[in-house]
Amino acid sequence: MRILGRGRIKTVLVTGGAGYIGSHICVELLDAGLEVLVIDNLSNSSQEALNRVEKITGKTVLFYQINLQDKARVKTVFETHTIDAVIHLAGLKSVGDSCRLPLEYYQNNISSTLVLLEMLEQFSVRNIVFSSSATVYGDPATVPVTEQFPLRATNPYGRTKLMIEEILRDVANASHIKVVLLRYFNPIGAHESGLIGEAPNGTPNNLLPYISQVAMGQRDKVLIFGGDYPTIDGTGVRDYIHVVDLAKGHTKALQEIVGNGSKGESCQVYNLGTGHGHSVIEVIKAFEQACGHKIIYEIVDRRSGDVAECYANPALANEKLNWRAEKELSEMVMDAWHWQTQNPKGYKID
Ligand code: WQD
């Protein structure tokens, strides 16, 4: 799949490109023959991830350790390179933390986006893909969820995603900038090489890295937040998508922008999910198959802000982006386990 074919996207800036999802996107972009720049402040990521990206692809990533709110330094990147497209992932992303520190989330996530958009306008960068989230749907009345569902974030983190979507929509309507909003469901797993993967700082908020650390014996048991939801087994149901499938959705989004040229809509939105839901217990059982031993868990009270069920209707992305999630849950947890066993301490080097 060539994006270069039309010669209009050669260099892509990935903000947050040293992170879990960002590093997997960098691999796909480099494999597609694109030049990749990364801006990341390393607040929740490691430069080692980019070293691994270079090892996987045999290509170079140009990395700038910059806080996106630092306009002067961000500007030097746009002055130094001709950037054809931006994939914007940089931002704080913990639901729980956002409830405790709302102002930090609004300041960081919104201000950094405004700095970035000012640069796009100043340097005539015409294309941006934004890392949004299914969390903008809040607690959907029914599932699966389509892009036309009501948007009602239920926490500051989700509200920053929603606000940024609206800012981008307004900018797209007022300028020549083309925007693609990608609403991620629950990315898990790791690149088949086991060289890059999810390496959260401190206690994982998300299910998969927590299960992984229990499977490694680094934690005692998985606490399942709620066993009384109206779901198949009472535990929360989510749309888990392999992070590599998610990453491939981004190169498809860039291809769609280029393919449509000036005639496409200025702002498109797509769900990136598998279209299937799995419960917490189903994920734990799948992980036991991957690691070959039991995983202890205890069902405890619900976590505030959680919803019972949320999974995608990905038909629009399937059709318009010619993209489909290919990997099953068993492959996701196998790749997650492979990464974890190869990197017990994530990217921390002893
Ligand atoms: C999944 C399921 C929990 C941990 C959030 C954000 C989303 C994205 C992914 C950033 C739920 C249960 C979890 C645990 C558990 N964030 N769980 N014990 O909440 O669906 O989505 O993270 O990009 O935007 O909203 O993901 O992995 O935290 O939870 O029982 O220790 O696992 O209740 O049902 P979530 P999650």
Coordinates of C-alpha atoms and ligand atoms in Angstrom, one line a residue:
M1 CA 0.0 0.0 0.0
R2 CA 1.7 3.2 -1.2
I3 CA 0.8 6.6 0.1
L4 CA 3.8 8.1 -1.7
G5 CA 2.3 7.1 -5.0
R6 CA 0.8 10.5 -5.5
G7 CA 3.9 12.1 -4.0
R8 CA 1.8 14.3 -1.7
I9 CA 2.6 12.8 1.6
K10 CA 6.3 12.2 2.2
T11 CA 6.9 13.4 5.8
V12 CA 4.6 12.7 8.7
L13 CA 4.9 14.2 12.2
V14 CA 3.6 11.9 14.9
T15 CA 3.0 13.7 18.2
G16 CA 3.2 11.3 21.1
G17 CA 5.1 8.9 18.7
A18 CA 7.2 7.3 21.5
G19 CA 4.1 6.0 23.3
Y20 CA 2.4 2.6 23.1
I21 CA 0.1 3.4 20.1
G22 CA 2.4 6.0 18.6
S23 CA 5.4 3.7 18.3
H24 CA 3.3 1.1 16.5
I25 CA 2.0 3.8 14.1
C26 CA 5.7 4.8 13.4
V27 CA 6.5 1.3 12.4
E28 CA 3.6 1.2 9.9
L29 CA 4.4 4.7 8.5
L30 CA 8.1 3.7 8.0
D31 CA 7.1 0.4 6.4
A32 CA 4.9 2.4 4.0
G33 CA 8.0 4.3 2.9
L34 CA 7.2 7.6 4.7
E35 CA 9.6 9.8 6.6
V36 CA 8.7 10.0 10.3
L37 CA 9.3 12.8 12.7
V38 CA 8.3 12.4 16.4
I39 CA 7.6 15.1 19.0
D40 CA 7.2 13.6 22.5
N41 CA 7.9 14.9 25.9
L42 CA 8.5 11.4 27.3
S43 CA 6.2 12.1 30.2
N44 CA 4.6 8.7 29.8
S45 CA 6.9 7.0 27.2
S46 CA 10.5 6.1 26.5
Q47 CA 13.0 7.0 23.8
E48 CA 13.9 3.3 23.9
A49 CA 10.6 2.6 22.1
L50 CA 11.9 4.7 19.1
N51 CA 15.2 2.8 19.2
R52 CA 13.2 -0.4 18.9
V53 CA 11.1 1.1 16.0
E54 CA 14.3 1.7 14.1
K55 CA 15.5 -1.8 14.9
I56 CA 12.2 -3.3 13.6
T57 CA 12.1 -1.2 10.4
G58 CA 15.8 -0.6 9.7
K59 CA 14.9 3.0 9.2
T60 CA 15.4 6.3 11.0
V61 CA 13.0 8.2 13.2
L62 CA 13.8 11.9 13.7
F63 CA 13.0 12.5 17.4
Y64 CA 12.4 15.8 19.2
Q65 CA 11.9 15.7 23.0
I66 CA 9.6 18.7 23.2
N67 CA 6.5 19.6 25.2
L68 CA 3.9 20.5 22.6
Q69 CA 2.9 23.6 24.7
D70 CA 6.4 25.0 24.0
K71 CA 5.5 27.0 20.9
A72 CA 9.0 28.3 20.2
R73 CA 10.5 24.8 20.1
V74 CA 7.6 23.3 18.2
K75 CA 8.0 26.1 15.6
T76 CA 11.7 25.1 15.0
V77 CA 10.5 21.6 14.0
F78 CA 8.1 23.1 11.4
E79 CA 10.8 25.5 10.2
T80 CA 13.3 22.7 9.8
H81 CA 11.1 20.1 8.0
T82 CA 8.5 20.2 5.2
I83 CA 5.7 18.3 7.0
D84 CA 2.9 16.9 4.8
A85 CA 0.7 15.4 7.5
V86 CA 0.4 15.2 11.3
I87 CA -0.9 12.3 13.4
H88 CA -1.7 13.8 16.8
L89 CA -1.6 11.4 19.7
A90 CA 0.2 13.4 22.4
G91 CA -1.9 14.0 25.5
L92 CA -2.6 12.8 29.0
K93 CA -4.9 9.8 28.9
S94 CA -5.9 8.4 32.3
V95 CA -9.6 8.6 33.0
G96 CA -9.0 8.4 36.7
D97 CA -6.3 11.0 36.9
S98 CA -8.4 13.3 34.8
C99 CA -11.1 13.3 37.4
R100 CA -8.6 14.2 40.1
L101 CA -6.7 16.7 38.0
P102 CA -9.2 18.2 35.4
L103 CA -7.3 21.5 35.0
E104 CA -4.0 19.7 34.2
Y105 CA -5.9 17.7 31.5
Y106 CA -7.6 20.7 29.9
Q107 CA -4.4 22.7 30.0
N108 CA -2.2 20.0 28.6
N109 CA -4.5 18.4 26.0
I110 CA -6.2 21.5 24.7
S111 CA -3.3 24.0 24.8
S112 CA -0.9 21.6 23.1
T113 CA -3.5 21.0 20.3
L114 CA -4.0 24.7 19.8
V115 CA -0.2 25.2 19.5
L116 CA 0.0 22.4 17.0
L117 CA -2.9 23.8 14.9
E118 CA -1.4 27.2 14.9
M119 CA 1.7 25.6 13.3
L120 CA -0.3 23.8 10.7
E121 CA -1.9 27.0 9.6
Q122 CA 1.4 29.0 9.7
F123 CA 3.3 26.3 7.7
S124 CA 0.4 25.3 5.4
V125 CA 0.2 21.7 6.6
R126 CA -3.0 20.4 5.1
N127 CA -3.6 17.1 6.8
I128 CA -4.2 15.9 10.3
V129 CA -5.3 12.6 11.8
F130 CA -6.4 12.8 15.4
S131 CA -6.3 10.1 18.0
S132 CA -9.8 10.2 19.5
S133 CA -11.5 7.7 21.7
A134 CA -14.7 5.7 22.1
T135 CA -14.9 7.4 25.5
V136 CA -16.6 10.3 23.6
Y137 CA -19.7 8.1 23.4
G138 CA -20.0 7.9 27.2
D139 CA -22.5 5.2 28.2
P140 CA -24.1 4.2 24.9
A141 CA -27.8 3.3 25.1
T142 CA -27.2 0.4 22.8
V143 CA -24.3 -1.5 21.1
P144 CA -22.7 -1.7 18.7
V145 CA -21.8 2.0 18.4
T146 CA -21.8 3.9 15.1
E147 CA -20.2 7.3 14.5
Q148 CA -23.7 8.9 14.5
F149 CA -24.3 8.0 18.1
P150 CA -24.8 10.8 20.7
L151 CA -21.5 12.2 22.0
R152 CA -21.5 12.6 25.8
A153 CA -18.2 12.2 27.5
T154 CA -18.4 11.3 31.2
N155 CA -15.0 12.4 32.5
P156 CA -12.5 15.3 31.9
Y157 CA -10.2 13.1 29.8
G158 CA -13.1 12.2 27.5
R159 CA -14.3 15.8 27.4
T160 CA -10.8 16.9 26.2
K161 CA -11.1 14.4 23.3
L162 CA -14.6 15.7 22.5
M163 CA -13.4 19.4 22.7
I164 CA -10.5 18.7 20.4
E165 CA -12.8 16.9 17.9
E166 CA -15.0 20.1 17.8
I167 CA -11.9 22.4 17.5
L168 CA -10.7 20.3 14.6
R169 CA -14.1 20.3 12.9
D170 CA -14.2 24.1 13.1
V171 CA -10.7 24.5 11.8
A172 CA -11.5 22.1 8.9
N173 CA -14.6 24.2 8.0
A174 CA -12.6 27.4 8.1
S175 CA -9.5 26.4 6.3
H176 CA -8.1 24.0 3.7
I177 CA -7.0 21.6 6.5
K178 CA -8.3 18.0 6.0
V179 CA -9.1 16.2 9.3
V180 CA -9.7 12.6 10.1
L181 CA -10.9 11.7 13.6
L182 CA -10.2 8.1 14.6
R183 CA -12.1 6.9 17.6
Y184 CA -10.1 4.1 19.2
F185 CA -11.8 1.4 21.1
N186 CA -9.6 -0.7 23.4
P187 CA -6.1 -1.2 21.8
I188 CA -4.1 -4.1 23.3
G189 CA -1.4 -6.5 22.2
A190 CA 2.1 -5.7 20.7
H191 CA 4.1 -5.9 17.6
E192 CA 4.9 -9.6 16.7
S193 CA 8.7 -8.9 17.2
G194 CA 8.1 -8.4 21.0
L195 CA 10.3 -5.3 20.7
I196 CA 7.6 -2.7 21.3
G197 CA 4.5 -2.9 23.5
E198 CA 2.5 -1.3 26.3
A199 CA 4.7 -0.1 29.2
P200 CA 2.6 2.0 31.6
N201 CA 4.4 3.9 34.3
G202 CA 3.4 2.7 37.8
T203 CA 0.2 0.8 38.4
P204 CA -1.6 0.1 35.1
N205 CA -5.0 1.7 34.8
N206 CA -5.9 -0.5 31.9
L207 CA -7.0 -4.1 32.0
L208 CA -4.4 -5.8 29.7
P209 CA -1.2 -4.5 31.2
Y210 CA -2.5 -5.3 34.7
I211 CA -3.4 -8.9 33.7
S212 CA 0.1 -9.2 32.0
Q213 CA 1.8 -8.2 35.2
V214 CA -0.2 -10.6 37.3
A215 CA 0.7 -13.4 34.8
M216 CA 4.4 -12.4 35.3
G217 CA 4.0 -12.7 39.1
Q218 CA 4.6 -9.0 39.5
R219 CA 1.1 -8.5 41.0
D220 CA -1.0 -10.9 43.1
K221 CA -4.4 -10.9 41.3
V222 CA -6.6 -9.0 38.9
L223 CA -9.3 -6.9 40.6
I224 CA -12.3 -7.1 38.3
F225 CA -14.3 -3.9 38.7
G226 CA -17.8 -5.0 38.9
G227 CA -19.5 -8.4 38.4
D228 CA -23.1 -7.3 38.3
Y229 CA -23.3 -5.5 34.9
P230 CA -26.1 -6.6 32.6
T231 CA -23.6 -8.5 30.4
I232 CA -22.8 -12.1 29.4
D233 CA -21.1 -12.8 32.7
G234 CA -21.6 -9.6 34.7
T235 CA -18.2 -8.1 33.9
G236 CA -17.6 -5.1 31.6
V237 CA -17.6 -5.7 27.8
R238 CA -15.2 -3.8 25.5
D239 CA -14.0 -3.9 21.9
Y240 CA -10.4 -5.0 22.2
I241 CA -8.4 -4.3 19.0
H242 CA -4.9 -5.3 18.2
V243 CA -2.6 -2.3 18.3
V244 CA -1.1 -3.2 15.0
D245 CA -4.6 -3.3 13.3
L246 CA -5.2 0.1 14.9
A247 CA -1.9 1.4 13.6
K248 CA -2.7 0.2 10.1
G249 CA -5.9 2.3 10.3
H250 CA -3.7 5.4 10.4
T251 CA -1.9 4.8 7.1
K252 CA -5.2 4.0 5.6
A253 CA -6.6 7.3 6.9
L254 CA -3.6 9.2 5.3
Q255 CA -4.2 7.3 2.1
E256 CA -7.9 8.3 2.1
I257 CA -7.0 12.0 2.6
V258 CA -4.6 11.9 -0.3
G259 CA -6.9 9.8 -2.4
N260 CA -9.8 12.2 -2.0
G261 CA -7.7 15.3 -2.7
S262 CA -9.8 18.5 -2.5
K263 CA -13.1 16.7 -3.2
G264 CA -13.3 14.7 0.1
E265 CA -15.2 16.1 3.1
S266 CA -13.0 18.3 5.2
C267 CA -13.6 16.4 8.4
Q268 CA -14.2 12.6 8.6
V269 CA -14.8 10.4 11.7
Y270 CA -14.3 6.7 12.0
N271 CA -14.6 4.0 14.7
L272 CA -11.5 1.8 14.8
G273 CA -12.7 -1.4 16.5
T274 CA -13.3 -5.0 15.6
G275 CA -17.1 -4.9 16.0
H276 CA -17.0 -7.6 18.7
G277 CA -17.2 -7.3 22.5
H278 CA -15.4 -9.4 25.1
S279 CA -15.9 -9.4 28.8
V280 CA -13.2 -9.0 31.4
I281 CA -13.5 -12.7 32.3
E282 CA -13.3 -13.7 28.7
V283 CA -10.1 -11.7 28.3
I284 CA -8.6 -13.3 31.4
K285 CA -9.4 -16.8 30.1
A286 CA -7.9 -15.9 26.7
F287 CA -4.7 -14.7 28.5
E288 CA -4.5 -18.0 30.5
Q289 CA -4.4 -19.8 27.2
A290 CA -1.6 -17.5 26.0
C291 CA 0.6 -17.7 29.2
G292 CA -0.2 -21.4 30.0
H293 CA -1.3 -20.9 33.7
K294 CA -4.2 -19.7 35.8
I295 CA -4.6 -16.0 36.5
I296 CA -6.0 -15.2 40.0
Y297 CA -8.8 -12.6 40.0
E298 CA -11.3 -11.2 42.5
I299 CA -14.5 -9.4 41.6
V300 CA -14.8 -6.2 43.6
D301 CA -16.9 -3.0 43.3
R302 CA -17.5 -1.2 40.1
R303 CA -15.0 1.5 39.1
S304 CA -16.7 4.9 38.9
G305 CA -17.1 6.1 35.3
D306 CA -17.1 2.6 33.8
V307 CA -19.8 1.6 31.4
A308 CA -21.3 -1.9 31.1
E309 CA -20.8 -2.5 27.4
C310 CA -19.1 -0.5 24.6
Y311 CA -18.1 -2.0 21.2
A312 CA -17.9 -0.6 17.7
N313 CA -19.8 -0.8 14.5
P314 CA -16.7 -0.4 12.2
A315 CA -18.6 -0.6 8.9
L316 CA -17.8 3.0 7.9
A317 CA -14.0 2.5 8.4
N318 CA -14.3 -0.9 6.7
E319 CA -15.8 0.7 3.6
K320 CA -14.4 4.2 3.4
L321 CA -10.9 3.4 4.6
N322 CA -10.7 0.0 3.1
W323 CA -9.5 -1.1 6.5
R324 CA -10.6 -4.0 8.7
A325 CA -9.3 -5.3 12.1
E326 CA -7.8 -8.7 11.2
K327 CA -6.5 -10.1 14.4
E328 CA -8.5 -12.1 17.0
L329 CA -8.4 -11.8 20.8
S330 CA -6.2 -14.9 21.0
E331 CA -3.5 -13.3 18.9
M332 CA -3.8 -10.0 20.8
V333 CA -3.1 -11.7 24.2
M334 CA -0.4 -13.9 22.7
D335 CA 1.5 -10.9 21.4
A336 CA 0.9 -9.0 24.7
W337 CA 2.4 -12.0 26.6
H338 CA 5.3 -12.3 24.1
W339 CA 6.2 -8.6 24.7
Q340 CA 5.8 -8.9 28.5
T341 CA 8.0 -12.0 28.8
Q342 CA 10.7 -10.4 26.5
N343 CA 10.5 -7.1 28.5
P344 CA 9.6 -7.8 32.2
K345 CA 10.4 -4.2 33.1
G346 CA 9.0 -2.6 29.9
Y347 CA 11.6 -0.2 28.4
K348 CA 13.5 0.2 31.7
I349 CA 17.0 -0.9 31.2
D350 CA 18.6 -2.5 34.3
Ligands
WQD1 C1 -11.5 -2.3 30.4 C2 -12.4 -3.1 31.2 C3 -12.9 -2.2 33.4 C4 -8.7 -2.6 34.8 C5 -10.2 3.5 28.9 C6 -10.4 4.8 28.3 C7 -10.2 4.8 26.8 C8 -8.8 4.3 26.6 C9 -8.7 2.9 27.1 C10 -6.9 5.8 26.6 C11 -13.5 -2.3 32.0 C12 -12.1 -3.5 33.5 C13 -9.9 -2.6 34.0 C14 -8.7 -3.5 36.0 C15 -10.9 -4.3 35.5 N1 -7.9 5.2 27.2 N2 -10.9 -3.5 34.4 N3 -9.8 -4.3 36.2 O1 -11.9 1.9 30.7 O2 -12.6 0.6 28.6 O3 -11.1 2.6 28.4 O4 -8.9 3.0 28.5 O5 -6.6 5.8 25.5 O6 -10.3 6.1 26.2 O7 -11.8 5.2 28.5 O8 -10.3 0.5 29.5 O9 -8.7 -1.3 30.1 O10 -9.4 0.5 31.8 O11 -11.0 -1.3 31.2 O12 -11.8 -5.0 35.7 O13 -7.6 -3.5 36.7 O14 -11.7 -3.8 32.2 O15 -13.9 -2.1 34.3 O16 -14.7 -3.1 32.0 P1 -11.6 1.4 29.4 P2 -9.7 -0.4 30.7

